Coordinates of C-alpha atoms in Angstrom, one line a residue:
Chain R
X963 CA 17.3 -21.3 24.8
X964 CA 14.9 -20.0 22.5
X965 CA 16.9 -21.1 19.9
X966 CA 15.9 -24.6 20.4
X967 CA 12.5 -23.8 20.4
X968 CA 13.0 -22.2 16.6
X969 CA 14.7 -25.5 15.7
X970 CA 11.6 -27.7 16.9
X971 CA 8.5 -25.7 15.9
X972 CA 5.0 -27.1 16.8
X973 CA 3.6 -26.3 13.5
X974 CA 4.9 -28.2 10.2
X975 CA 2.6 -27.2 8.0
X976 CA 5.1 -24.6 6.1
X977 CA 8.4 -26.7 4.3
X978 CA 10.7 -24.7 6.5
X979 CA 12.0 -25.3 9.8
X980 CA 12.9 -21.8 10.4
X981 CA 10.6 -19.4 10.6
X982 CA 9.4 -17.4 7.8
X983 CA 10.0 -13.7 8.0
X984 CA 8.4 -11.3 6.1
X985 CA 9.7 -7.3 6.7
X986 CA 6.8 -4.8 5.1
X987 CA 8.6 -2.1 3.3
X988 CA 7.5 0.8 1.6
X989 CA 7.1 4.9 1.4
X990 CA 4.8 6.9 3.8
X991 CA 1.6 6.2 2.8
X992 CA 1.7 3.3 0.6
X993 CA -0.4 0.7 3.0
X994 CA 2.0 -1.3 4.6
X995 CA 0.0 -1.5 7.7
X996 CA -3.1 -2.4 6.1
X997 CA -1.3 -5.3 4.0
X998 CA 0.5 -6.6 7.2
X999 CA -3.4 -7.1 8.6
X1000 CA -4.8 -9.0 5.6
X1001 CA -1.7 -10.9 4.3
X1002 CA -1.7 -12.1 8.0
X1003 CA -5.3 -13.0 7.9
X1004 CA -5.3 -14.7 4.5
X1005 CA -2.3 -17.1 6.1
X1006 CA -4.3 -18.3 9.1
X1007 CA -7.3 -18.4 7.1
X1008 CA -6.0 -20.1 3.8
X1009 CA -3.4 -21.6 4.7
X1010 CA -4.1 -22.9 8.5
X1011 CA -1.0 -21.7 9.4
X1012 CA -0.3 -19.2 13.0
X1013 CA 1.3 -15.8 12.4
X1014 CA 3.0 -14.2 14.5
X1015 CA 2.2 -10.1 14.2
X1016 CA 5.7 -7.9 15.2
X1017 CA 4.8 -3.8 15.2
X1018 CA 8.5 -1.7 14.7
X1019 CA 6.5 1.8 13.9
X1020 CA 6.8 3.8 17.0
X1021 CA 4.4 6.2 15.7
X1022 CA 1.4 3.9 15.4
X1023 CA -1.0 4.2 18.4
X1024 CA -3.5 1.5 16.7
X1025 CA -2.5 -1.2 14.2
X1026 CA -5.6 -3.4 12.3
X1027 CA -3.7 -6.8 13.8
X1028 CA -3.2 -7.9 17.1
X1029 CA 0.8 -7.3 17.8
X1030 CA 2.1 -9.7 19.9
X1031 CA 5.8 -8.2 19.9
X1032 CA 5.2 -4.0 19.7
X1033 CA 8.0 -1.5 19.6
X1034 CA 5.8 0.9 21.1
X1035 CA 5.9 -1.4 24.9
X1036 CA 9.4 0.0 24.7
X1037 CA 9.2 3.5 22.9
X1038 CA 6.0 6.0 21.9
X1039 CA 6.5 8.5 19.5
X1040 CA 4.3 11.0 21.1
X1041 CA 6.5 10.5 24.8
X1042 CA 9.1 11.1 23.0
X1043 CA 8.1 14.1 21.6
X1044 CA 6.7 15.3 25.1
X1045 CA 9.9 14.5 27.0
X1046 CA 12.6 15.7 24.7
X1047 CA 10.7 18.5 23.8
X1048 CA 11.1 17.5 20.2
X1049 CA 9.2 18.3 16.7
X1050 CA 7.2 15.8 15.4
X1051 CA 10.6 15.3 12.6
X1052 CA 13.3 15.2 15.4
X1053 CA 11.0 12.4 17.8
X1054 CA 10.7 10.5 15.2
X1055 CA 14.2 10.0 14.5
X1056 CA 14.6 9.9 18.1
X1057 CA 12.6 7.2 18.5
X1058 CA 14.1 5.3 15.7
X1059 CA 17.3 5.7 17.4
X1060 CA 15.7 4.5 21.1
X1061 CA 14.2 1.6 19.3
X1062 CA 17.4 -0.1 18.8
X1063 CA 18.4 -0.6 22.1
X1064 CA 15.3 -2.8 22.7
X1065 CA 16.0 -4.8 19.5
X1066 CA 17.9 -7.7 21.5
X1067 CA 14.9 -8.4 23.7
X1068 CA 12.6 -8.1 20.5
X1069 CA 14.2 -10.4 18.5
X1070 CA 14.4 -13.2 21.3
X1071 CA 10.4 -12.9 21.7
X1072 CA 10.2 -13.2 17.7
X1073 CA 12.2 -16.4 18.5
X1074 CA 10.5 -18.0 21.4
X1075 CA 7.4 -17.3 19.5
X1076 CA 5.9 -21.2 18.2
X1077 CA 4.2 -19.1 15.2
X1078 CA 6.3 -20.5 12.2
X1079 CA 5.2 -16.6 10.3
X1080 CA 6.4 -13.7 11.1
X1081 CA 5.1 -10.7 9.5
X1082 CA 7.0 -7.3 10.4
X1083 CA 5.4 -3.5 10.1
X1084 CA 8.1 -1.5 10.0
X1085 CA 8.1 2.4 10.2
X1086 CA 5.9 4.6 8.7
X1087 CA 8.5 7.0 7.3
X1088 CA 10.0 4.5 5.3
X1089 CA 13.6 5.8 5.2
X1090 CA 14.2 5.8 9.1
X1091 CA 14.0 1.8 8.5
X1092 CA 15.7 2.0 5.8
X1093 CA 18.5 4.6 5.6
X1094 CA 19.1 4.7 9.4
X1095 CA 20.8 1.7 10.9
X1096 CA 17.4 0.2 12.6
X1097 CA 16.9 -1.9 9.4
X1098 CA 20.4 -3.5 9.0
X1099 CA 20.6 -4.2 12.5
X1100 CA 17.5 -6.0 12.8
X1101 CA 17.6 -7.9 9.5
X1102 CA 20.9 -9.4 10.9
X1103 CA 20.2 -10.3 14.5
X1104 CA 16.2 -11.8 12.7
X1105 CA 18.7 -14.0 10.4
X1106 CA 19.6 -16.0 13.4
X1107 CA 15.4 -16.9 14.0
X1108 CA 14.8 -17.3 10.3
X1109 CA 14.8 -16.8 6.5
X1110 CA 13.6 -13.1 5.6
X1111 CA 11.9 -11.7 2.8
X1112 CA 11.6 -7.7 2.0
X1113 CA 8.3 -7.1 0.6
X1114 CA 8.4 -3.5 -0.8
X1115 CA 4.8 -1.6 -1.3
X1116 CA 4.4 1.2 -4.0
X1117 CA 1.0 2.9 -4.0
X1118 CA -0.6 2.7 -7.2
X1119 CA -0.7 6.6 -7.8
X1120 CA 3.5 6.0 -7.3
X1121 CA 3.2 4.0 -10.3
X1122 CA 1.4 5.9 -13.0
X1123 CA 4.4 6.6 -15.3
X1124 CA 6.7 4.8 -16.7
X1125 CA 9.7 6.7 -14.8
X1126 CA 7.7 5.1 -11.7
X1127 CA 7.9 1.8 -12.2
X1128 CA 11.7 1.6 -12.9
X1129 CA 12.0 3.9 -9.5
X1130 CA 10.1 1.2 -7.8
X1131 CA 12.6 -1.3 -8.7
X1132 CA 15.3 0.8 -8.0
X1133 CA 14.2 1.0 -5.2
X1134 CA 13.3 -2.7 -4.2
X1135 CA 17.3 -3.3 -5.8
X1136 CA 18.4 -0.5 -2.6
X1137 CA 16.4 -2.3 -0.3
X1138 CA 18.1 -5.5 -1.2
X1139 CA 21.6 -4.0 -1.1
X1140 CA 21.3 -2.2 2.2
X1141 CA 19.2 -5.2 4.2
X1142 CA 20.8 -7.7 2.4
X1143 CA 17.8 -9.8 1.8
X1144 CA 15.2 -10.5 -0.9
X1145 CA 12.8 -7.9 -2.3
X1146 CA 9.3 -8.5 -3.9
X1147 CA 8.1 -5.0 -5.0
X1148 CA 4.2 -5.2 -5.6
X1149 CA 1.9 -2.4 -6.0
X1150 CA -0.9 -1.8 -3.7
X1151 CA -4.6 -0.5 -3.5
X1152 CA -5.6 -2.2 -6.6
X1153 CA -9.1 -1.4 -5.5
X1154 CA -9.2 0.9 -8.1
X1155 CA -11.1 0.6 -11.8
X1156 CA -10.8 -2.1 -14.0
X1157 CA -9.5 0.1 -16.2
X1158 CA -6.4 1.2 -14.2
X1159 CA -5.6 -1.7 -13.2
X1160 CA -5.4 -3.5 -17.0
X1161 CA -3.1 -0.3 -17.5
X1162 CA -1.0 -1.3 -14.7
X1163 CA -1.1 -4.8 -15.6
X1164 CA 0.2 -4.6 -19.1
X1165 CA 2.8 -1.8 -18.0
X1166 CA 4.4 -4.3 -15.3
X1167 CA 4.2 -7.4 -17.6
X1168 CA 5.6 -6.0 -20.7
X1169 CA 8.5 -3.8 -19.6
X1170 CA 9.7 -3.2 -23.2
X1171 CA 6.5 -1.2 -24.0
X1172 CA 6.8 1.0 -21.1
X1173 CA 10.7 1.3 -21.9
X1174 CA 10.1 2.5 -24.8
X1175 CA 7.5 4.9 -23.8
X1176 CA 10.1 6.1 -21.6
X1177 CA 13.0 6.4 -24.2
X1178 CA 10.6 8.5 -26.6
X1179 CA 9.7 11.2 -23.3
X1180 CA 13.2 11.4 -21.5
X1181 CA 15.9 10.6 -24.1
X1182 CA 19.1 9.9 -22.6
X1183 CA 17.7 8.9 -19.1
X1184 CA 14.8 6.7 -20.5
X1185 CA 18.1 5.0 -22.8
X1186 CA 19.9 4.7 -19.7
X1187 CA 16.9 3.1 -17.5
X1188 CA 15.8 0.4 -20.4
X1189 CA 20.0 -0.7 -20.0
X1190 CA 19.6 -0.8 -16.4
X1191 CA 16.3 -2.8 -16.1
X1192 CA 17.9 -4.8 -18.5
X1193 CA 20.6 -5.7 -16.5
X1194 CA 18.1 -6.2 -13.2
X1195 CA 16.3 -8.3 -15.3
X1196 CA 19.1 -10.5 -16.5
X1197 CA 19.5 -11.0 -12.7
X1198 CA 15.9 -11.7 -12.2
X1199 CA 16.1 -9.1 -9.5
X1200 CA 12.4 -7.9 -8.8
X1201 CA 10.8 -9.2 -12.2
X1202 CA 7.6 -9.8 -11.3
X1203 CA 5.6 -7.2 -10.0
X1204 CA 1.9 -8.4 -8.3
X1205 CA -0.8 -5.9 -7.6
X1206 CA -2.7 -6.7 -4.5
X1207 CA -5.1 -5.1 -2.6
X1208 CA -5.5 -4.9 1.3
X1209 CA -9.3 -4.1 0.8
X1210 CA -10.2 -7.2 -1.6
X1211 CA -7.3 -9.7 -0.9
X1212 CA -7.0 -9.6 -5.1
X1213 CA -3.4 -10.6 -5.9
X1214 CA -2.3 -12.2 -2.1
X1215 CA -2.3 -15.9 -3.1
X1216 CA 0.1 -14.8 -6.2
X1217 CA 2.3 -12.9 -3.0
X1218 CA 2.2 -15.5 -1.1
X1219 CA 3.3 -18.2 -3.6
X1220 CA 6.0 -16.2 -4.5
X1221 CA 7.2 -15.8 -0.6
X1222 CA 6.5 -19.4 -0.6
X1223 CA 8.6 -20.4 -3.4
X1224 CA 11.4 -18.3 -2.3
X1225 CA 10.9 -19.7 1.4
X1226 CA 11.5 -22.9 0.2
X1227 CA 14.1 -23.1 -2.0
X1228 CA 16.5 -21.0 0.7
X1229 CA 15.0 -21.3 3.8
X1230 CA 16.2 -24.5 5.7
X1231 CA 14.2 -27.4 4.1
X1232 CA 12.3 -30.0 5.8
Chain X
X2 CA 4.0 39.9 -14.5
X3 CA 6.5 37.9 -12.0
X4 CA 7.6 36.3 -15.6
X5 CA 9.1 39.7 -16.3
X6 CA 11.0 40.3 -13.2
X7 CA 12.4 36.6 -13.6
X8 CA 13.7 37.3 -17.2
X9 CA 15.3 41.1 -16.1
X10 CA 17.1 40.0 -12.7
X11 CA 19.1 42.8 -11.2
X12 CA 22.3 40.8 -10.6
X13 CA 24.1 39.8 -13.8
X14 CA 27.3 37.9 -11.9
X15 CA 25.6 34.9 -12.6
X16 CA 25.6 33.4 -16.1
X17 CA 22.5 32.6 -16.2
X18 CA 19.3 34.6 -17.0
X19 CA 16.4 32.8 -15.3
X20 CA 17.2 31.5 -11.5
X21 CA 19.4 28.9 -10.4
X22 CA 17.5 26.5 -8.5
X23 CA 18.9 24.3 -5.6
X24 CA 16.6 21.8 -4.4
X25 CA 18.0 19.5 -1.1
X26 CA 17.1 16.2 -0.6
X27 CA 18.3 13.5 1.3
X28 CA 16.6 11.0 4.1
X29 CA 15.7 12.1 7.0
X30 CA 18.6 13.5 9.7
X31 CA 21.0 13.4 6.8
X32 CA 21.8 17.0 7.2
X33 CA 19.8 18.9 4.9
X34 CA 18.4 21.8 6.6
X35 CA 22.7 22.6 7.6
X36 CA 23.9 22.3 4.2
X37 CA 21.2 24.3 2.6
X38 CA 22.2 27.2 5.3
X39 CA 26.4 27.1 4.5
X40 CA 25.8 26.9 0.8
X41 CA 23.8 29.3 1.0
X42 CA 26.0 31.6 3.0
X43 CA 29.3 30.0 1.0
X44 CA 27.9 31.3 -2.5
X45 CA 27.1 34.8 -0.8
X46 CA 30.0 35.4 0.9
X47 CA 32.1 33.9 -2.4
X48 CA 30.2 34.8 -4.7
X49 CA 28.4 38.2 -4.1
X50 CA 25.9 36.7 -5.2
X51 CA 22.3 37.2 -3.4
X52 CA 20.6 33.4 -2.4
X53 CA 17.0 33.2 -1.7
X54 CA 15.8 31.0 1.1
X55 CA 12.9 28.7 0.6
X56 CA 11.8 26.3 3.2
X57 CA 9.5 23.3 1.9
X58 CA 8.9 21.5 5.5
X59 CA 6.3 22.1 7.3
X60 CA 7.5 20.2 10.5
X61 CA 10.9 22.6 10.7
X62 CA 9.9 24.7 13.3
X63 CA 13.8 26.5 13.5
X64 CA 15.9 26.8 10.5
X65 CA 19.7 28.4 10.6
X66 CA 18.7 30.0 7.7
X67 CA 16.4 33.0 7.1
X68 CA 13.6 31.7 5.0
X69 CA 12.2 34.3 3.2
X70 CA 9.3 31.8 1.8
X71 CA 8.3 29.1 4.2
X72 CA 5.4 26.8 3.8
X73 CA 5.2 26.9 7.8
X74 CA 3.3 30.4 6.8
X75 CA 0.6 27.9 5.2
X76 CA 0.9 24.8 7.3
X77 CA 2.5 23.3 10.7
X78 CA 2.9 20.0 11.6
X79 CA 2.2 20.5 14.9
X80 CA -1.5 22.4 14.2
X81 CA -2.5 19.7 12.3
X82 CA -2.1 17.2 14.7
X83 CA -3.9 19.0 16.9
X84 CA -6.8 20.4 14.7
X85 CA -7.4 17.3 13.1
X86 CA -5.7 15.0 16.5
X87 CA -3.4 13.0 14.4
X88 CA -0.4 11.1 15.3
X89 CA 3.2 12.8 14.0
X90 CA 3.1 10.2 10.9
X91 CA -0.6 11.1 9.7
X92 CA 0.3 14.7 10.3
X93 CA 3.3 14.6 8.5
X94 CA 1.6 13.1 5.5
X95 CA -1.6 15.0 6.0
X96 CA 0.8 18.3 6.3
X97 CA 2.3 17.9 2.9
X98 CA -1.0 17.4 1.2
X99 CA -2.5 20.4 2.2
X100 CA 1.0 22.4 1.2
X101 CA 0.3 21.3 -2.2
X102 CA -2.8 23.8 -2.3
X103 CA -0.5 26.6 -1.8
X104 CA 2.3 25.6 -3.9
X105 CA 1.3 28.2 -7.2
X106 CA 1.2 30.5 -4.3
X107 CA 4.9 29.9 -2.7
X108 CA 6.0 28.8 -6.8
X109 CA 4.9 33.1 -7.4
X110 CA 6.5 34.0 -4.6
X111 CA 10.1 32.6 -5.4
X112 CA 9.5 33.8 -9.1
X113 CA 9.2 37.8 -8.4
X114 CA 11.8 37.7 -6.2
X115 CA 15.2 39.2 -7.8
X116 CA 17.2 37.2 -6.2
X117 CA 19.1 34.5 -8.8
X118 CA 20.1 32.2 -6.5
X119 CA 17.3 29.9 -4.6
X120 CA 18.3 27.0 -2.4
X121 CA 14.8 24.9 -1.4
X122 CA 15.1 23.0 1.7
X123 CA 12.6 20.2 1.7
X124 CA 10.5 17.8 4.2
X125 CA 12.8 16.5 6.9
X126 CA 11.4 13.0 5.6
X127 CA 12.1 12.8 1.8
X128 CA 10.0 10.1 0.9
X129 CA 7.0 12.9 1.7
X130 CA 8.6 14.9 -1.1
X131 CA 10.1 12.6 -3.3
X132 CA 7.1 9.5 -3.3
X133 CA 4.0 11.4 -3.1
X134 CA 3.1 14.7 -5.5
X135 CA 4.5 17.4 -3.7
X136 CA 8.1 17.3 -5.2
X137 CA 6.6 16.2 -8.8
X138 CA 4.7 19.1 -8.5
X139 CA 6.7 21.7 -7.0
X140 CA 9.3 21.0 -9.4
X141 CA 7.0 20.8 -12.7
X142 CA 6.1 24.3 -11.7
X143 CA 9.1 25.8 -11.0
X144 CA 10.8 25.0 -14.5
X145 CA 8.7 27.7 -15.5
X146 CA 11.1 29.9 -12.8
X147 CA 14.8 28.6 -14.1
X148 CA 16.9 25.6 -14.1
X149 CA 16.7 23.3 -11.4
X150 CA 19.3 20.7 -9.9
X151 CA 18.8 18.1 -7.0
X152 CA 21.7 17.9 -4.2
X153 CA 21.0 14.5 -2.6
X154 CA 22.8 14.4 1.0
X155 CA 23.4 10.7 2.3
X156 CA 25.4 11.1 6.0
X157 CA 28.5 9.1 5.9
X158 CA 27.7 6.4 8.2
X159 CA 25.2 6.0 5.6
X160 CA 28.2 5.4 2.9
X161 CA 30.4 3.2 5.0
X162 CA 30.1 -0.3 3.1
X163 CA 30.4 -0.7 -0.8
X164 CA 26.6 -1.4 -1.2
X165 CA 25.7 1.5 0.1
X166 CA 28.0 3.6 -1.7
X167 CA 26.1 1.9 -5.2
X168 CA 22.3 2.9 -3.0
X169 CA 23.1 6.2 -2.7
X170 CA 23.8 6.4 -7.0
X171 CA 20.5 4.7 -7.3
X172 CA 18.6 6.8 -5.1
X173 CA 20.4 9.6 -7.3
X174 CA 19.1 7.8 -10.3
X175 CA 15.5 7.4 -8.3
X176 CA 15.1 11.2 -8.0
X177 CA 16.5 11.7 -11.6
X178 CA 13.4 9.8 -13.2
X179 CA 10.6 11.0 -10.7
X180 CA 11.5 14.5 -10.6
X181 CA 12.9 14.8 -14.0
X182 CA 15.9 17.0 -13.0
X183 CA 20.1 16.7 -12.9
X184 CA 20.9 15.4 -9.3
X185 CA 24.4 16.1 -7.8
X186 CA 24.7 13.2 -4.7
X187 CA 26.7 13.8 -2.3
X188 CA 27.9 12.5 1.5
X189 CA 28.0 15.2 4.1
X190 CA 29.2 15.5 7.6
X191 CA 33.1 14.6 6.3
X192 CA 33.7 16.7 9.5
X193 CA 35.1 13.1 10.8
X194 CA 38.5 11.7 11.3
X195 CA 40.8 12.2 8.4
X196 CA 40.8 8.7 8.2
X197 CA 37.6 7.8 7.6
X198 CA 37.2 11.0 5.1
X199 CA 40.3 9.2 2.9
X200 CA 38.8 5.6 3.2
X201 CA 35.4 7.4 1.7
X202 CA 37.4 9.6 -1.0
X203 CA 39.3 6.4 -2.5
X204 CA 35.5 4.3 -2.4
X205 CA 33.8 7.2 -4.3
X206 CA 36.6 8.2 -6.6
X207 CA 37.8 4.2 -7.7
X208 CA 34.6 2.6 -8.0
X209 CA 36.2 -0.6 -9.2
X210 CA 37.7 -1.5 -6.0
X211 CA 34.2 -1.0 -4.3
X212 CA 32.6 -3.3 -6.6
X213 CA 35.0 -6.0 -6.3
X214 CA 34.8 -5.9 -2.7
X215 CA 30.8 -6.1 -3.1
X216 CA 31.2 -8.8 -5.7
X217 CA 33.2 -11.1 -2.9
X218 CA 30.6 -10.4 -0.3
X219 CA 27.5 -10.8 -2.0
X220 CA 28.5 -12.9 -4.9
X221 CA 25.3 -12.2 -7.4
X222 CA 24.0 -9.1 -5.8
X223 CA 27.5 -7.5 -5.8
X224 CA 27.9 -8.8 -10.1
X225 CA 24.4 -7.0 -10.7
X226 CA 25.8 -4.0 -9.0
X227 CA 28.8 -3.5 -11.0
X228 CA 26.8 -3.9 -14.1
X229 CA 24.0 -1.3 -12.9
X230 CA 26.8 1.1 -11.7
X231 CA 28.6 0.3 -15.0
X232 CA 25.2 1.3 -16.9
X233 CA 25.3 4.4 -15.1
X234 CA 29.2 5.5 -15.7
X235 CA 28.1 4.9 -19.3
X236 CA 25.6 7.7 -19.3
X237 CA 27.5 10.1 -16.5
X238 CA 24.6 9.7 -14.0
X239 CA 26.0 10.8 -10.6
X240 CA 29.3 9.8 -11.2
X241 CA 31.6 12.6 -9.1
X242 CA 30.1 12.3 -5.5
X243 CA 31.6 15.2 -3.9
X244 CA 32.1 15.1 0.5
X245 CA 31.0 18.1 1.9
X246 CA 30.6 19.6 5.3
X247 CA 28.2 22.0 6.5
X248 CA 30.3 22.7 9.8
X249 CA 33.7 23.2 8.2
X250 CA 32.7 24.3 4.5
X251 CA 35.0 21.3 3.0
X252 CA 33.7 20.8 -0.2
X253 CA 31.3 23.3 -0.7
X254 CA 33.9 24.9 -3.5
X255 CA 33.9 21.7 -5.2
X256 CA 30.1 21.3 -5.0
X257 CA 29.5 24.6 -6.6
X258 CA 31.5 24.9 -9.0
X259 CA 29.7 21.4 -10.4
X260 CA 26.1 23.6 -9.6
X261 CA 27.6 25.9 -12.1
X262 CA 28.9 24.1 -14.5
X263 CA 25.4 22.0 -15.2
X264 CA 23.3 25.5 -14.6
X265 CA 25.8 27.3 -17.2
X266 CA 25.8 24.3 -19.8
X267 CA 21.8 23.8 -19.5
X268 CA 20.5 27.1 -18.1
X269 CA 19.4 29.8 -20.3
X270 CA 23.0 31.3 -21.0
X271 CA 23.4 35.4 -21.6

C-alpha cells in the first residue's frame, strides 16, 4: 500500500519520482547531526521542497530537527543500559542490535511519508552503522522507497595531513562497498579561518601536490597511496571533496547539486 | 631514566631490545578485549616470555585480562556521564579527550616497566581511537618505547561477502596512514563451523576468485576493487589475513610468528 503512495508523490518539484534518500555518515564527532539540521533546512528553504527528518541514533536524547520517524520511539540507549545492566560500550551495541527488529516498521513510515527528501542520521559511533549489519540491512529494505546517497562527514581536524585525506576516501570507497550505494565524502566545520580553509581547499583540489607531500614523508606507503587514489580517481570514485559548514551553510548548494546531479541521472526520472 | 630500563630489559628471549608493542583494534564487538587476553596468555605460556597489559578504554569496566596500566585509573565512562550528565555517546567522546591529558603519564608507565612484551587494548569503539587524536598520539609517543604493530580484528560475519573481505584491507590500509605503523588484519571468532572457516580460508588466501565474484555483482565497483587490492598486493600491505580465535587459540601460532617476524626485521635487533 505504501508503495503506491511512493509511486505518486504530491510534490514534483525534485526530477525523481522516488524519493531521495540521503544516509549521514561519518566518525563520532564529525557533525553529522548538525549537518542533517541545516542541509534539511537549506532544502525547504532554497529549494521549496518537504523533507522528511528519520533519527537511527539511539543514543541521541535531543536532535536540532524535528524527527518524524525516531529510532529512539522503539529503543533508548540509556533503558537499555538500565535494563540489561550494561556499560555504556555493551548498550550501545545492544541497542544497535534491538534497532533492527523495528526496521520493517521504519522503513514503511519512510515510505508512506509524501516528503519526496529523506535525510537519515545514523549512529553516533559510526562503525555500529557501518560494520554491524544495521547499515546493510537498511540500505536494502530503503532501496525499495527510493534512490540513496551516502554522504560521509570528516571533521576538518581529521583532515590536516595528507595521510588524512586519502583515509577519508578510503574510507568513503568502504562505505560504498559495504552499503552498496554512492558516497560523497565532504569535510565539515569549515567555520574555521580563511587561512585553513584555502589550505584545505588547495589540498582537496590538487591531489598530486598533497601526493607528493605524502611520498616525500612516508616512502613506500605515500608511493602506494598516490597508486591507489589513482586508481579511485580513474573511477571517479569520491573525487570531489566539498567543505561545508553546519554553522554558515558555506559549501551546501555545491552538496546539494552534487546529490542532485547524482539523483537524477540514477534515480527514476520523471 | 625509564629510557634506561627500556634499553637494559631483563628478559633477552626476545630479539628485540626495546619493547614489542601490540596495539588491538577493530570495530566495536569485534572481539578485541578476548584476543588481546589469549595472545597475551598464548605468548606467555609459549613463549616464557612476560606480556604487559595495557588497557586504553575507559568504558571497559571488566577485562579477562589483568591490566597492569588502565586508563579507567584516570577516567570512566560512566563518571563522566554523571559529573558532567552526558548521554553514553558525549561521554564516550568526552572520556577519550580527557585520557589524552594523561597519556605521557600511562606512555611512562608502560616504558619503566621490564616487561618486553605489551599488548594495548583500545576503546571498545575504534573510530574514538583511530579518528580523533588519541591513537595518533598515543602511538607518536610510544615509538619512543619500541616497535609498534596494529592487529586489526574484523568478526567473521563481518567478512562474509567479497566486498567486505577488500573493506577490511582498506581499513588495514586506513590505520596504516593515520597511525603510521605495520597493521596485521585479521578475522576472529573462526570458532564457527568448519565450513564456514574453509569458505573464509579459500576467500582470504585466493583473492582472485573474490574479486571476480565482486566484479560480477557490482560491475564497476567490484573492477575498482580489484585494481585497489591489486595496488595493495604490489606493495605487501595486509596481504596474509590470518583467522584466529580467542576461545580455541586457532591461529594465534600463525599470528605471532608474523608479530615476530615484522618486530625482528624492523625492531632494534641485538
Amino acid at each position: 500500500m505504501f508503495r503506491e503512495k511512493v509511486l505518486k508523490p504530491r510534490v514534483s518539484i525534485v526530477c525523481v519520482v522516488r524519493k531521495s534518500i540521503i544516509v549521514m555518515l561519518g566518525p563520532a564527532g564529525s557533525g553529522k547531526t548538525s549537518l542533517v539540521a541545516s542541509l534539511g533546512k537549506w532544502i525547504e528553504k532554497k529549494q521549496l521542497v518537504p523533507v522528511l527528518y528519520v533519527n537511527l541514533d539511539p543514543g541521541a536524547p535531543y536532535t536540532p530537527y524535528a524527527a518524524e520517524v525516531n529510532i529512539r520511539e522503539y529503543v533508548k540507549v540509556e533503558d537499555v543500559m538500565a535494563r540489561e545492566k550494561l556499560g555504556p560500550n555493551g548498550a550501545l551495541i545492544r541497542s544497535i542490535e534491538l534497532a533492527r527488529e523495528y526496521l520493517p516498521e521504519i522503513v514503511e513510515r519512510i515510505g508512506r511519508s509524501p516528503k519526496p527528501y529523506v535525510l537519515v542520521d545514523t549512529p553516533g559511533q559510526m562503525e555500529l552503522f557501518l560494520f554491524r549489519d544495521l547499515g546493510v540491512e537498511f540500505v536494502e529494505a530503503m532501496r525499495r522507497v527510493g534512490y540513496i546517497i551516502g554522504v560521509l562527514i570528516f571533521d576538518h581536524l581529521l583532515a590536516a595531513r595528507p595521510q588524512d585525506v586519502v583515509s577519508l576516501r578510503l574510507l568513503a570507497t568502504i562505505v560504498q562497498l559495504r552499503l552498496g550505494v554512492d558516497v560523497i565524502p565532504v569535510i565539515n566545520k569549515s567555520d574555521v579561518s580563511s587561512e585553513t580553509r584555502e589550505r584545505l581547499s588547495r589540498a582537496l583540489s590538487d591531489s598530486s601536490s598533497l601526493l607528493e607531500e605524502l611520498k616525500s614523508e612516508r616512502g613506500l606507503l605515500g608511493e602506494m597511496s598516490e597508486k591507489v587514489v589513482g586508481v579511485l580517481d580513474e573511477y571517479r570514485f569520491a573525487t570531489r571533496v566539498p567543505l561545508v559548514s553546519a554553522l554558515t551553510w558555506e559549501g551546501l548548494e555545491e552538496l546539494y547539486d552534487m546529490l542532485h546531479e547524482i539523483f537524477c541521472a540514477c534515480g527514476d526520472l520523471t
